Coordinates of C-alpha atoms in Angstrom, one line a residue:
M1 CA -89.2 -121.5 97.8
K2 CA -87.3 -124.8 98.5
K3 CA -90.4 -126.7 97.3
T4 CA -90.4 -124.8 94.1
L5 CA -86.7 -125.4 93.4
F6 CA -87.2 -129.1 94.1
I7 CA -90.0 -129.4 91.5
F8 CA -88.0 -127.4 89.0
G9 CA -85.0 -129.8 89.6
I10 CA -87.2 -132.9 88.9
A11 CA -88.6 -131.3 85.8
S12 CA -85.2 -130.4 84.5
T13 CA -83.9 -133.9 85.1
L14 CA -86.9 -135.4 83.2
C15 CA -86.4 -133.0 80.4
F16 CA -82.7 -133.8 80.0
T17 CA -83.3 -137.5 80.4
S18 CA -85.9 -137.3 77.6
C19 CA -83.6 -135.4 75.4
E20 CA -80.8 -137.9 76.0
D21 CA -83.2 -140.8 75.0
M22 CA -84.3 -138.9 72.0
F23 CA -80.8 -138.3 70.6
S24 CA -79.3 -141.6 71.7
P25 CA -82.0 -144.2 71.5
A26 CA -81.7 -147.5 73.4
I27 CA -80.4 -150.5 71.5
E28 CA -83.3 -152.2 69.8
N29 CA -83.8 -155.8 68.8
I30 CA -82.4 -155.3 65.2
L31 CA -79.5 -157.5 64.3
D32 CA -76.7 -156.8 61.9
I33 CA -76.7 -159.1 58.8
E34 CA -73.4 -160.4 59.9
T35 CA -75.1 -161.9 62.9
A36 CA -76.6 -164.5 60.5
Y37 CA -73.1 -166.1 60.1
D38 CA -73.3 -167.9 63.4
R39 CA -77.1 -167.8 63.9
P40 CA -78.5 -170.1 61.1
L41 CA -82.1 -169.6 62.1
Y42 CA -81.7 -165.9 61.4
A43 CA -80.2 -166.6 58.0
Q44 CA -82.8 -169.1 57.1
G45 CA -85.5 -166.5 57.9
L46 CA -84.5 -164.7 54.7
L47 CA -85.1 -167.9 52.7
L48 CA -88.4 -168.6 54.4
N49 CA -89.6 -165.1 53.6
G50 CA -89.6 -166.3 50.0
Y51 CA -91.9 -169.2 50.8
T52 CA -94.4 -166.9 52.5
R53 CA -94.7 -164.8 49.4
V54 CA -95.4 -167.5 46.8
P55 CA -98.5 -166.1 45.0
T56 CA -100.3 -169.4 45.0
N57 CA -100.2 -169.8 48.8
S58 CA -103.9 -169.1 48.8
W59 CA -106.7 -169.0 46.2
S60 CA -107.1 -165.8 44.3
F61 CA -110.5 -166.6 42.6
N62 CA -109.5 -164.3 39.8
D63 CA -111.9 -166.4 37.6
V64 CA -114.4 -163.7 38.4
A65 CA -112.4 -161.5 36.0
T66 CA -113.1 -163.9 33.2
D67 CA -116.0 -165.7 31.5
N68 CA -115.8 -168.5 34.1
A69 CA -117.4 -166.7 37.0
V70 CA -118.8 -163.5 38.6
T71 CA -118.9 -162.5 42.2
N72 CA -121.6 -161.2 44.5
D73 CA -119.0 -159.2 46.4
R74 CA -119.5 -155.8 45.0
A75 CA -116.2 -154.6 46.5
S76 CA -114.1 -157.2 44.6
D77 CA -111.1 -155.7 42.8
Y78 CA -111.4 -158.4 40.2
L79 CA -115.0 -157.4 39.5
K80 CA -113.8 -153.8 39.1
I81 CA -111.1 -154.5 36.5
A82 CA -113.4 -156.9 34.6
T83 CA -115.9 -154.1 34.2
G84 CA -113.6 -151.4 33.0
Q85 CA -111.6 -150.1 36.0
W86 CA -108.2 -151.8 35.3
T87 CA -105.4 -149.3 35.4
A88 CA -101.7 -149.1 36.1
I89 CA -102.7 -147.8 39.6
N90 CA -105.5 -150.2 40.3
N91 CA -104.1 -153.6 39.4
P92 CA -105.0 -156.6 41.6
F93 CA -102.8 -158.8 39.4
D94 CA -99.8 -156.8 40.4
Q95 CA -96.7 -158.9 41.4
W96 CA -94.2 -156.0 41.2
R97 CA -94.0 -155.4 44.9
N98 CA -94.5 -158.9 46.2
S99 CA -92.2 -160.8 43.8
K100 CA -89.5 -158.2 43.7
S101 CA -89.5 -158.1 47.5
A102 CA -89.1 -161.9 47.6
I103 CA -86.3 -161.8 45.1
Q104 CA -84.5 -159.1 47.3
Y105 CA -84.7 -161.4 50.3
L106 CA -83.5 -164.4 48.3
N107 CA -80.6 -162.4 46.9
N108 CA -79.7 -161.3 50.4
F109 CA -79.8 -165.0 51.4
L110 CA -77.6 -166.1 48.5
A111 CA -75.1 -163.3 49.3
L112 CA -74.5 -164.7 52.8
T113 CA -75.3 -168.4 52.9
D114 CA -71.7 -169.5 52.1
K115 CA -70.5 -167.8 55.3
V116 CA -73.2 -169.3 57.6
Q117 CA -72.2 -172.0 60.0
W118 CA -75.2 -174.3 59.3
A119 CA -74.0 -177.1 61.5
T120 CA -71.2 -178.0 63.9
T121 CA -69.4 -180.1 61.2
E122 CA -68.2 -178.8 57.8
P123 CA -69.6 -181.8 55.8
V124 CA -73.1 -181.3 57.2
T125 CA -72.8 -177.5 56.8
A126 CA -71.9 -178.1 53.1
M127 CA -75.1 -180.1 52.6
F128 CA -77.3 -177.6 54.3
N129 CA -75.7 -174.9 52.2
D130 CA -76.3 -176.8 49.0
R131 CA -79.9 -177.5 49.8
M132 CA -80.9 -174.0 50.8
K133 CA -79.1 -172.4 47.9
G134 CA -81.0 -174.8 45.6
E135 CA -84.2 -173.7 47.3
A136 CA -83.4 -170.0 46.9
Y137 CA -82.5 -170.4 43.2
G138 CA -85.8 -172.3 42.5
L139 CA -87.8 -169.7 44.4
R140 CA -86.1 -166.9 42.6
A141 CA -87.0 -168.4 39.2
L142 CA -90.6 -168.9 40.3
F143 CA -90.9 -165.2 41.3
L144 CA -89.4 -164.1 38.1
F145 CA -92.0 -166.2 36.3
H146 CA -94.8 -164.5 38.2
L147 CA -93.3 -161.1 37.4
L148 CA -93.3 -162.0 33.7
Q149 CA -96.8 -163.4 33.9
S150 CA -98.1 -160.1 35.4
H151 CA -95.9 -157.5 33.8
A152 CA -94.2 -158.7 30.6
G153 CA -95.5 -156.9 27.5
K154 CA -94.7 -155.1 24.3
S155 CA -93.2 -151.6 24.3
K156 CA -94.4 -148.9 21.9
S157 CA -91.8 -150.2 19.4
G158 CA -93.3 -153.7 19.6
E159 CA -90.4 -155.3 21.4
L160 CA -91.5 -157.9 24.0
L161 CA -90.0 -156.8 27.3
G162 CA -89.8 -158.6 30.6
V163 CA -88.7 -157.0 33.9
P164 CA -85.4 -155.8 35.3
I165 CA -83.2 -158.7 36.2
V166 CA -81.7 -158.1 39.7
L167 CA -79.3 -160.8 40.9
E168 CA -77.5 -158.9 43.7
H169 CA -78.7 -157.9 47.1
E170 CA -79.6 -154.2 46.9
T171 CA -78.7 -151.7 49.6
L172 CA -79.6 -148.1 50.3
E173 CA -76.7 -147.1 48.1
S174 CA -77.8 -149.3 45.1
D175 CA -78.9 -147.9 41.8
F176 CA -82.6 -148.9 41.6
N177 CA -83.1 -147.3 38.2
H178 CA -82.8 -150.5 36.1
P179 CA -84.1 -150.8 32.6
R180 CA -86.3 -153.8 31.7
A181 CA -84.6 -156.8 30.3
T182 CA -86.0 -158.5 27.2
F183 CA -88.5 -161.4 27.6
E184 CA -85.9 -163.7 26.2
E185 CA -83.2 -162.6 28.7
C186 CA -85.7 -163.2 31.6
M187 CA -86.6 -166.6 30.3
Q188 CA -82.9 -167.5 30.1
Q189 CA -82.4 -166.3 33.7
I190 CA -85.3 -168.5 34.8
Y191 CA -83.8 -171.5 33.1
A192 CA -80.4 -170.8 34.6
D193 CA -81.7 -170.5 38.1
L194 CA -83.8 -173.7 37.7
Q195 CA -80.8 -175.6 36.5
K196 CA -78.8 -174.5 39.6
A197 CA -81.8 -175.7 41.7
E198 CA -81.9 -179.0 40.0
D199 CA -78.2 -179.5 40.5
L200 CA -78.4 -178.9 44.2
L201 CA -81.7 -180.4 45.3
P202 CA -83.0 -184.0 45.7
L203 CA -85.9 -185.2 43.6
D204 CA -88.0 -185.5 46.8
Y205 CA -87.3 -185.2 50.5
E206 CA -87.5 -188.7 51.9
D207 CA -85.4 -190.6 54.5
I208 CA -83.0 -193.1 53.1
S209 CA -81.9 -196.4 54.8
S210 CA -78.6 -197.3 53.0
E211 CA -75.3 -195.5 52.4
S212 CA -75.6 -196.6 48.7
Q213 CA -78.4 -194.1 48.4
I214 CA -76.2 -191.2 49.4
P215 CA -75.1 -189.1 46.3
T216 CA -71.5 -189.7 45.4
K217 CA -70.5 -186.1 46.1
Y218 CA -71.6 -186.5 49.7
Q219 CA -70.2 -190.0 50.1
S220 CA -66.8 -188.5 49.2
I221 CA -66.9 -186.1 52.2
G222 CA -67.9 -188.8 54.7
I223 CA -71.6 -188.2 55.0
N224 CA -73.5 -191.1 56.7
V225 CA -77.2 -192.0 56.5
S226 CA -78.2 -190.1 59.6
D227 CA -76.5 -186.9 58.5
Y228 CA -78.1 -187.2 55.0
N229 CA -81.6 -187.6 56.5
R230 CA -81.0 -184.7 58.8
V231 CA -80.6 -182.4 55.7
F232 CA -82.5 -184.1 52.9
G233 CA -85.0 -186.3 54.9
D234 CA -88.8 -186.3 55.1
H235 CA -88.9 -183.4 57.6
F236 CA -88.5 -181.0 54.6
R237 CA -91.2 -182.4 52.4
L238 CA -93.0 -179.1 51.7
R239 CA -89.8 -177.3 50.4
M240 CA -88.5 -176.8 46.9
T241 CA -87.2 -180.0 45.2
R242 CA -85.7 -180.9 41.9
R243 CA -89.1 -182.3 40.8
I244 CA -90.7 -178.9 41.7
A245 CA -88.0 -177.0 39.8
Q246 CA -88.6 -179.1 36.7
A247 CA -92.4 -178.5 36.9
I248 CA -91.8 -174.7 37.2
K249 CA -89.6 -175.0 34.1
A250 CA -92.5 -176.7 32.2
K251 CA -94.9 -174.0 33.4
A252 CA -92.7 -171.1 32.4
A253 CA -91.9 -172.7 29.0
L254 CA -95.6 -173.2 28.3
Q255 CA -96.2 -169.5 28.7
A256 CA -93.1 -168.6 26.7
A257 CA -94.2 -170.8 23.7
S258 CA -97.7 -169.4 23.7
P259 CA -98.9 -167.0 21.0
A260 CA -98.7 -163.9 23.1
Y261 CA -95.1 -164.4 23.9
S262 CA -93.6 -166.7 21.2
S263 CA -92.3 -163.9 19.0
G264 CA -90.1 -162.6 21.7
N265 CA -88.1 -165.6 22.8
T266 CA -86.5 -168.8 21.6
T267 CA -88.6 -171.3 23.7
T268 CA -90.5 -173.6 21.4
W269 CA -93.6 -175.8 21.9
A270 CA -91.3 -178.8 21.7
D271 CA -89.2 -177.4 24.6
A272 CA -92.4 -177.0 26.7
A273 CA -93.5 -180.5 25.8
N274 CA -90.2 -182.0 26.7
Y275 CA -89.9 -180.2 30.1
A276 CA -93.4 -181.4 31.0
A277 CA -92.7 -184.9 29.7
L278 CA -89.8 -185.3 32.1
V279 CA -92.0 -184.6 35.1
I280 CA -94.7 -187.0 33.8
Q281 CA -92.2 -189.8 33.1
Q282 CA -90.7 -189.5 36.6
K283 CA -94.3 -189.9 38.0
G284 CA -94.7 -193.2 36.1
G285 CA -96.0 -191.8 32.8
I286 CA -99.7 -191.9 32.0
A287 CA -100.1 -194.9 34.3
G288 CA -99.1 -192.6 37.2
I289 CA -102.1 -190.4 36.9
D290 CA -104.0 -190.2 40.2
P291 CA -107.5 -191.7 39.9
Q292 CA -108.7 -189.2 42.4
G293 CA -106.6 -186.3 41.2
A294 CA -109.5 -184.2 40.0
L295 CA -111.0 -184.4 43.5
F296 CA -107.8 -183.6 45.4
Y297 CA -109.7 -181.3 47.8
Q298 CA -112.0 -184.0 49.1
S299 CA -111.5 -185.9 52.4
A300 CA -110.3 -189.1 50.7
S301 CA -107.2 -187.2 49.5
V302 CA -106.8 -184.5 52.1
N303 CA -106.9 -186.8 55.1
T304 CA -103.9 -188.8 53.8
M305 CA -101.8 -185.7 53.3
N306 CA -100.4 -185.4 56.9
E307 CA -96.8 -184.9 57.9
G308 CA -96.0 -183.3 54.6
R309 CA -97.1 -186.3 52.5
N310 CA -98.6 -185.8 49.1
T311 CA -100.9 -187.9 46.9
A312 CA -99.7 -188.7 43.4
E313 CA -101.7 -185.6 42.2
I314 CA -100.0 -183.0 44.4
L315 CA -96.5 -181.9 43.4
W316 CA -96.2 -179.0 45.8
R317 CA -98.6 -177.5 48.3
V318 CA -99.0 -175.3 51.3
D319 CA -99.0 -176.9 54.8
R320 CA -102.6 -177.9 55.4
G321 CA -102.4 -176.2 58.9
D322 CA -105.4 -176.4 61.2
V323 CA -109.0 -177.3 60.5
T324 CA -110.9 -174.4 59.1
S325 CA -114.3 -173.4 57.6
N326 CA -113.4 -170.0 56.0
L327 CA -113.5 -171.3 52.4
E328 CA -117.0 -172.7 52.9
A329 CA -118.1 -169.6 54.8
D330 CA -117.2 -167.6 51.7
H331 CA -118.7 -169.9 49.1
F332 CA -121.5 -172.1 50.5
P333 CA -124.9 -170.9 49.5
P334 CA -127.0 -168.9 52.0
T335 CA -129.1 -171.9 53.1
L336 CA -125.8 -173.5 54.3
F337 CA -124.9 -170.2 56.1
G338 CA -122.4 -169.2 53.4
R339 CA -121.9 -166.0 51.4
G340 CA -122.0 -167.6 48.0
R341 CA -119.1 -165.3 46.7
L342 CA -118.1 -167.0 43.5
N343 CA -120.9 -167.8 41.0
P344 CA -119.9 -169.9 38.0
T345 CA -121.3 -168.7 34.7
Q346 CA -123.5 -170.4 32.1
N347 CA -120.5 -170.0 29.8
L348 CA -118.5 -172.5 31.9
V349 CA -121.5 -174.8 32.5
D350 CA -122.0 -175.1 28.7
A351 CA -118.3 -176.0 28.3
F352 CA -118.8 -179.3 30.1
P353 CA -119.6 -182.0 27.6
M354 CA -122.2 -184.8 27.9
A355 CA -121.1 -188.0 29.6
N356 CA -120.8 -189.6 26.2
G357 CA -118.0 -187.1 25.4
Y358 CA -119.8 -184.9 22.8
P359 CA -120.2 -181.1 23.3
I360 CA -123.7 -180.1 24.1
S361 CA -123.6 -178.0 20.9
D362 CA -123.5 -181.3 18.9
A363 CA -127.3 -181.7 18.5
A364 CA -127.0 -184.9 16.4
N365 CA -124.9 -186.9 18.8
S366 CA -124.8 -185.4 22.3
G367 CA -128.3 -186.1 23.5
Y368 CA -128.5 -182.8 25.3
V369 CA -132.0 -181.9 26.5
A370 CA -132.6 -178.2 27.1
T371 CA -135.4 -178.8 29.7
A372 CA -133.1 -181.2 31.6
P373 CA -129.8 -179.5 31.1
Y374 CA -127.8 -181.2 33.9
D375 CA -128.8 -184.7 33.1
N376 CA -126.2 -187.2 31.6
R377 CA -123.5 -184.6 31.7
D378 CA -119.8 -184.9 32.3
P379 CA -119.6 -185.9 36.1
R380 CA -117.2 -183.0 36.7
L381 CA -120.1 -180.6 36.2
K382 CA -121.8 -181.6 39.4
N383 CA -118.6 -182.1 41.2
Y384 CA -117.4 -178.6 40.5
I385 CA -120.6 -176.6 40.2
L386 CA -123.7 -176.6 42.4
V387 CA -126.6 -176.5 39.9
N388 CA -130.3 -176.1 40.6
G389 CA -131.5 -179.1 42.5
G390 CA -128.0 -180.2 43.5
T391 CA -127.2 -181.1 47.0
A392 CA -124.5 -179.8 49.3
G393 CA -123.3 -179.7 52.9
V394 CA -123.2 -182.3 55.7
N395 CA -126.9 -183.0 55.3
N396 CA -127.0 -183.1 51.5
T397 CA -129.3 -180.1 51.5
A398 CA -131.1 -179.6 48.1
I399 CA -130.3 -176.1 46.7
N400 CA -133.0 -174.3 44.7
T401 CA -131.5 -171.5 42.6
A402 CA -134.7 -170.7 40.6
V403 CA -136.1 -167.2 40.4
N404 CA -139.0 -168.2 42.6
S405 CA -136.9 -170.2 45.1
P406 CA -138.4 -170.2 48.6
T407 CA -134.9 -169.7 50.0
N408 CA -132.3 -167.1 49.7
D409 CA -130.4 -169.5 47.4
G410 CA -132.5 -168.2 44.5
L411 CA -131.3 -166.0 41.7
N412 CA -130.5 -162.5 43.1
K413 CA -132.7 -163.0 46.2
V414 CA -130.3 -161.2 48.6
E415 CA -126.8 -159.8 48.4
T416 CA -125.3 -163.2 49.2
S417 CA -127.4 -165.0 46.6
T418 CA -126.1 -166.3 43.3
R419 CA -126.1 -163.8 40.3
T420 CA -125.8 -166.6 37.7
G421 CA -128.0 -169.4 39.0
Y422 CA -125.0 -171.4 40.2
Y423 CA -122.7 -171.7 43.2
M424 CA -119.1 -173.1 43.3
R425 CA -118.7 -176.6 44.7
K426 CA -115.1 -177.4 43.8
L427 CA -112.5 -176.9 46.5
L428 CA -115.2 -177.0 49.2
R429 CA -115.4 -179.7 51.9
Q430 CA -119.0 -180.8 52.0
D431 CA -118.4 -182.2 55.5
V432 CA -117.9 -178.7 56.9
N433 CA -120.8 -177.5 59.0
L434 CA -121.5 -173.7 59.3
N435 CA -124.6 -173.9 61.4
P436 CA -124.0 -171.5 64.2
S437 CA -125.2 -174.1 66.7
S438 CA -122.6 -176.6 65.7
V439 CA -119.8 -175.2 63.5
S440 CA -117.2 -177.7 62.5
G441 CA -114.2 -177.2 60.2
Q442 CA -112.0 -179.6 58.2
Y443 CA -108.5 -179.8 56.8
H444 CA -107.9 -178.1 53.4
I445 CA -105.2 -178.4 50.7
T446 CA -104.0 -175.5 48.7
P447 CA -101.7 -176.8 45.9
R448 CA -98.9 -174.7 44.5
L449 CA -98.5 -177.2 41.6
R450 CA -100.6 -180.1 40.6
M451 CA -99.8 -183.0 38.2
T452 CA -103.0 -182.3 36.2
E453 CA -101.5 -178.9 35.3
I454 CA -98.4 -180.6 34.0
Y455 CA -100.4 -183.3 32.0
L456 CA -102.4 -180.5 30.3
A457 CA -99.2 -178.5 29.6
Y458 CA -97.7 -181.5 27.9
A459 CA -100.9 -182.1 25.9
E460 CA -101.1 -178.5 24.7
A461 CA -97.5 -178.2 23.8
A462 CA -97.2 -181.7 22.2
N463 CA -100.2 -181.0 20.0
E464 CA -98.8 -177.8 18.8
A465 CA -95.3 -179.3 18.3
W466 CA -96.1 -182.7 16.8
G467 CA -99.9 -182.9 16.3
P468 CA -102.5 -184.9 18.3
M469 CA -100.9 -188.3 17.8
G470 CA -97.2 -187.3 17.7
T471 CA -95.0 -188.2 20.5
G472 CA -91.6 -186.5 19.8
I473 CA -89.0 -188.5 21.7
H474 CA -91.6 -189.7 24.3
S475 CA -94.0 -192.7 24.5
F476 CA -97.2 -190.7 24.8
S477 CA -99.1 -188.1 22.8
A478 CA -101.4 -185.3 23.4
Y479 CA -104.3 -187.7 22.5
D480 CA -103.1 -190.2 25.1
I481 CA -103.0 -187.6 27.9
I482 CA -106.5 -186.2 27.1
K483 CA -107.9 -189.7 26.8
A484 CA -106.5 -190.5 30.3
I485 CA -107.9 -187.3 31.8
R486 CA -111.4 -187.7 30.3
T487 CA -111.4 -191.4 31.3
R488 CA -110.6 -190.4 34.9
A489 CA -113.4 -187.9 34.8
G490 CA -115.9 -190.5 33.6
V491 CA -116.3 -189.0 30.1
G492 CA -116.8 -191.4 27.1
T493 CA -116.1 -194.4 29.2
T494 CA -119.1 -196.4 28.0
N495 CA -118.8 -195.7 24.3
G496 CA -115.1 -195.4 23.6
D497 CA -115.3 -191.6 23.5
P498 CA -116.1 -191.2 19.8
Y499 CA -115.8 -187.4 19.9
L500 CA -112.1 -187.7 21.0
E501 CA -111.6 -190.3 18.2
Q502 CA -113.2 -187.8 15.8
V503 CA -110.8 -185.0 16.6
K504 CA -107.6 -187.0 17.1
N505 CA -106.4 -186.4 13.5
D506 CA -107.2 -182.7 13.4
K507 CA -104.7 -180.4 15.2
A508 CA -107.0 -177.4 15.3
L509 CA -110.0 -179.3 16.8
M510 CA -107.6 -181.1 19.2
Q511 CA -106.4 -177.6 20.3
Q512 CA -109.9 -176.6 21.1
L513 CA -110.5 -179.7 23.1
I514 CA -107.3 -179.4 25.0
R515 CA -108.0 -175.8 25.9
N516 CA -111.5 -176.8 27.0
E517 CA -110.2 -179.7 29.1
R518 CA -107.8 -177.2 30.8
R519 CA -110.7 -174.9 31.4
L520 CA -112.7 -177.6 33.1
E521 CA -110.0 -179.3 35.1
L522 CA -108.4 -176.1 36.4
C523 CA -111.5 -174.0 36.9
F524 CA -111.6 -171.7 40.0
E525 CA -107.8 -172.3 40.6
G526 CA -106.6 -169.1 39.0
F527 CA -105.6 -170.3 35.5
R528 CA -108.3 -169.0 33.2
F529 CA -107.3 -165.3 33.2
W530 CA -103.7 -166.1 32.3
D531 CA -104.6 -168.7 29.7
L532 CA -106.9 -166.3 27.8
R533 CA -104.0 -163.8 27.7
R534 CA -101.3 -166.1 26.6
W535 CA -103.6 -167.5 23.9
N536 CA -104.5 -164.1 22.6
S537 CA -108.1 -165.1 23.1
N538 CA -111.1 -162.8 23.3
F539 CA -111.4 -161.3 26.8
T540 CA -114.7 -159.6 26.3
Q541 CA -117.2 -162.5 26.3
P542 CA -120.1 -161.4 28.5
A543 CA -120.5 -163.5 31.6
Q544 CA -123.9 -165.3 31.4
G545 CA -126.2 -167.0 33.8
V546 CA -129.5 -168.9 33.9
S547 CA -132.9 -167.7 35.0
I548 CA -135.1 -170.7 35.9
Q549 CA -138.8 -170.2 36.2
N550 CA -141.6 -172.8 35.7
N551 CA -139.0 -175.3 34.6
A552 CA -137.9 -173.0 31.8
Y553 CA -134.2 -172.3 31.5
T554 CA -133.4 -168.9 30.0
T555 CA -129.8 -167.7 29.5
I556 CA -129.3 -164.2 30.8
N557 CA -126.4 -161.7 30.5
V558 CA -125.1 -161.0 34.0
E559 CA -122.0 -158.9 33.5
N560 CA -120.2 -157.4 30.5
R561 CA -116.4 -157.8 30.3
V562 CA -114.7 -154.5 29.4
Y563 CA -111.1 -155.0 28.3
E564 CA -109.1 -153.1 25.7
P565 CA -106.9 -154.9 23.2
Y566 CA -103.7 -153.6 24.9
M567 CA -104.7 -155.3 28.1
Q568 CA -103.4 -158.6 26.6
Y569 CA -100.4 -157.6 28.7
G570 CA -100.5 -156.1 32.2
P571 CA -99.0 -152.8 33.2
I572 CA -95.9 -151.8 35.1
P573 CA -97.1 -150.0 38.3
Y574 CA -97.6 -146.3 37.5
S575 CA -95.7 -145.4 40.7
E576 CA -92.6 -147.2 39.4
I577 CA -92.7 -145.4 36.1
L578 CA -92.8 -142.1 37.9
K579 CA -89.8 -143.0 40.1
Y580 CA -87.5 -144.6 37.5
N581 CA -87.0 -143.1 34.0
N582 CA -85.3 -146.2 32.7
L583 CA -88.5 -148.2 33.1
E584 CA -90.6 -148.4 29.9
Q585 CA -94.3 -148.9 30.3
N586 CA -96.2 -151.5 28.2
N587 CA -97.9 -150.1 25.2
G588 CA -101.4 -148.7 25.9
W589 CA -101.0 -148.3 29.7

């Protein structure tokens, strides 16, 4: 009996102890927001959350949803939407959750940063506060741009709408049922935030050596060289800067001035050109173009970008991190132990001109030979696309993509083979070895912004604003930019590029050339989908490939593109429309 009572007592004690824990849980490692005031690393975590969410932190390879490429990955969401499965529920281009979450963190940071003790002295605290507020404003503008890119569109009444503008940190008690602002209101908010970022940030993060280099506003509060470098020195090279904010402004303005959006806002082509020109001028004008900028992913450039340093081509990038081989594992052909995921199309291959500058469609001048289609072509073709007979990998292995190839590199041989007759070469380090007996990786660079994008933005906007040879208030024209880019690529260098000279007095032909140069220079970097949309271009061009057999090159249809006209603009997530009756869906979705 005593034994029974003892066991009952233990059981009762355990029961009541468990109940006590259930109703009064132990203190967890969750800090109140006020803790951030005297714990600056905690506060900075809110800001850093924004950096981790930047959509271009990794490659999307959404070219496979366009006429640039297809994929052999049958589970790809981009393949699904390109072939008719794009809905407001299934939307791999969705930025609603990611970018709105980032803005929430940034708003939270902006609400508390003035109260944080960033350093032991007030002057240094003031500098840290300025810098990080500038970063937050720049990032908030960037995320609003991505929201517009993915979700702006026309309502049933035809009004061009943006997204809800939220500038305050939201709590559980907040009203989340916001209506969408107009596209114009969103653009003005982007410009306002970018101006604040420009006012607070340095052009670049580099150590200074003289007190005369300290901005006047910081000299007046007694800042010395050591203190300035502590806040604005080279240790912070990969963070938001004034130069980056200016480039984001050019990027946003280019979209706003484009045909799909121009009727709903006041940004003009001249505005877009002027914003891009400022970034170009600060990089030395046309003379500042990086000779190796088109090959930024190769070892000659990547290996110099240590300790946050950039080449002249890279405006902003992700930390290169550790040596890796994942990119090559996804995209090398099977012979090189890769999965060959992205397959460039014949459409894209045909867009590369001959080395003499003429399009291959110009039978009279180009010199194109259908039985030797890759000879005497624009050098970018073989740099960016692995064609039949091209070499790749550490041993310069010849790749045979023909129908009767003796290897799995051939057309449709196995599930990891090419579906188009081509493999991607751009972005890949050829000195990566995937052989299981001796795998070796390399450093890689993922840019968030490249100067080539800004050069091309200026060329496009300047041509639309002032024509091919017009310069506005600047010293260079659209023609000058395109000539420099084609010269860097090795196009028309032996004959004066007569095709460019032919189109330089025709705005419409120059527009076609600029758009094509943009397609080539930025292929596989996630631009083509957005460009086709903002240009109101045809989305439904079938993706083509090549079947090579007995030295005959036959163009084949590989994959139809199934898009409806209303898909010129993306949807608001269906789940958000169900939750909030003030949100209006884009027409057609």
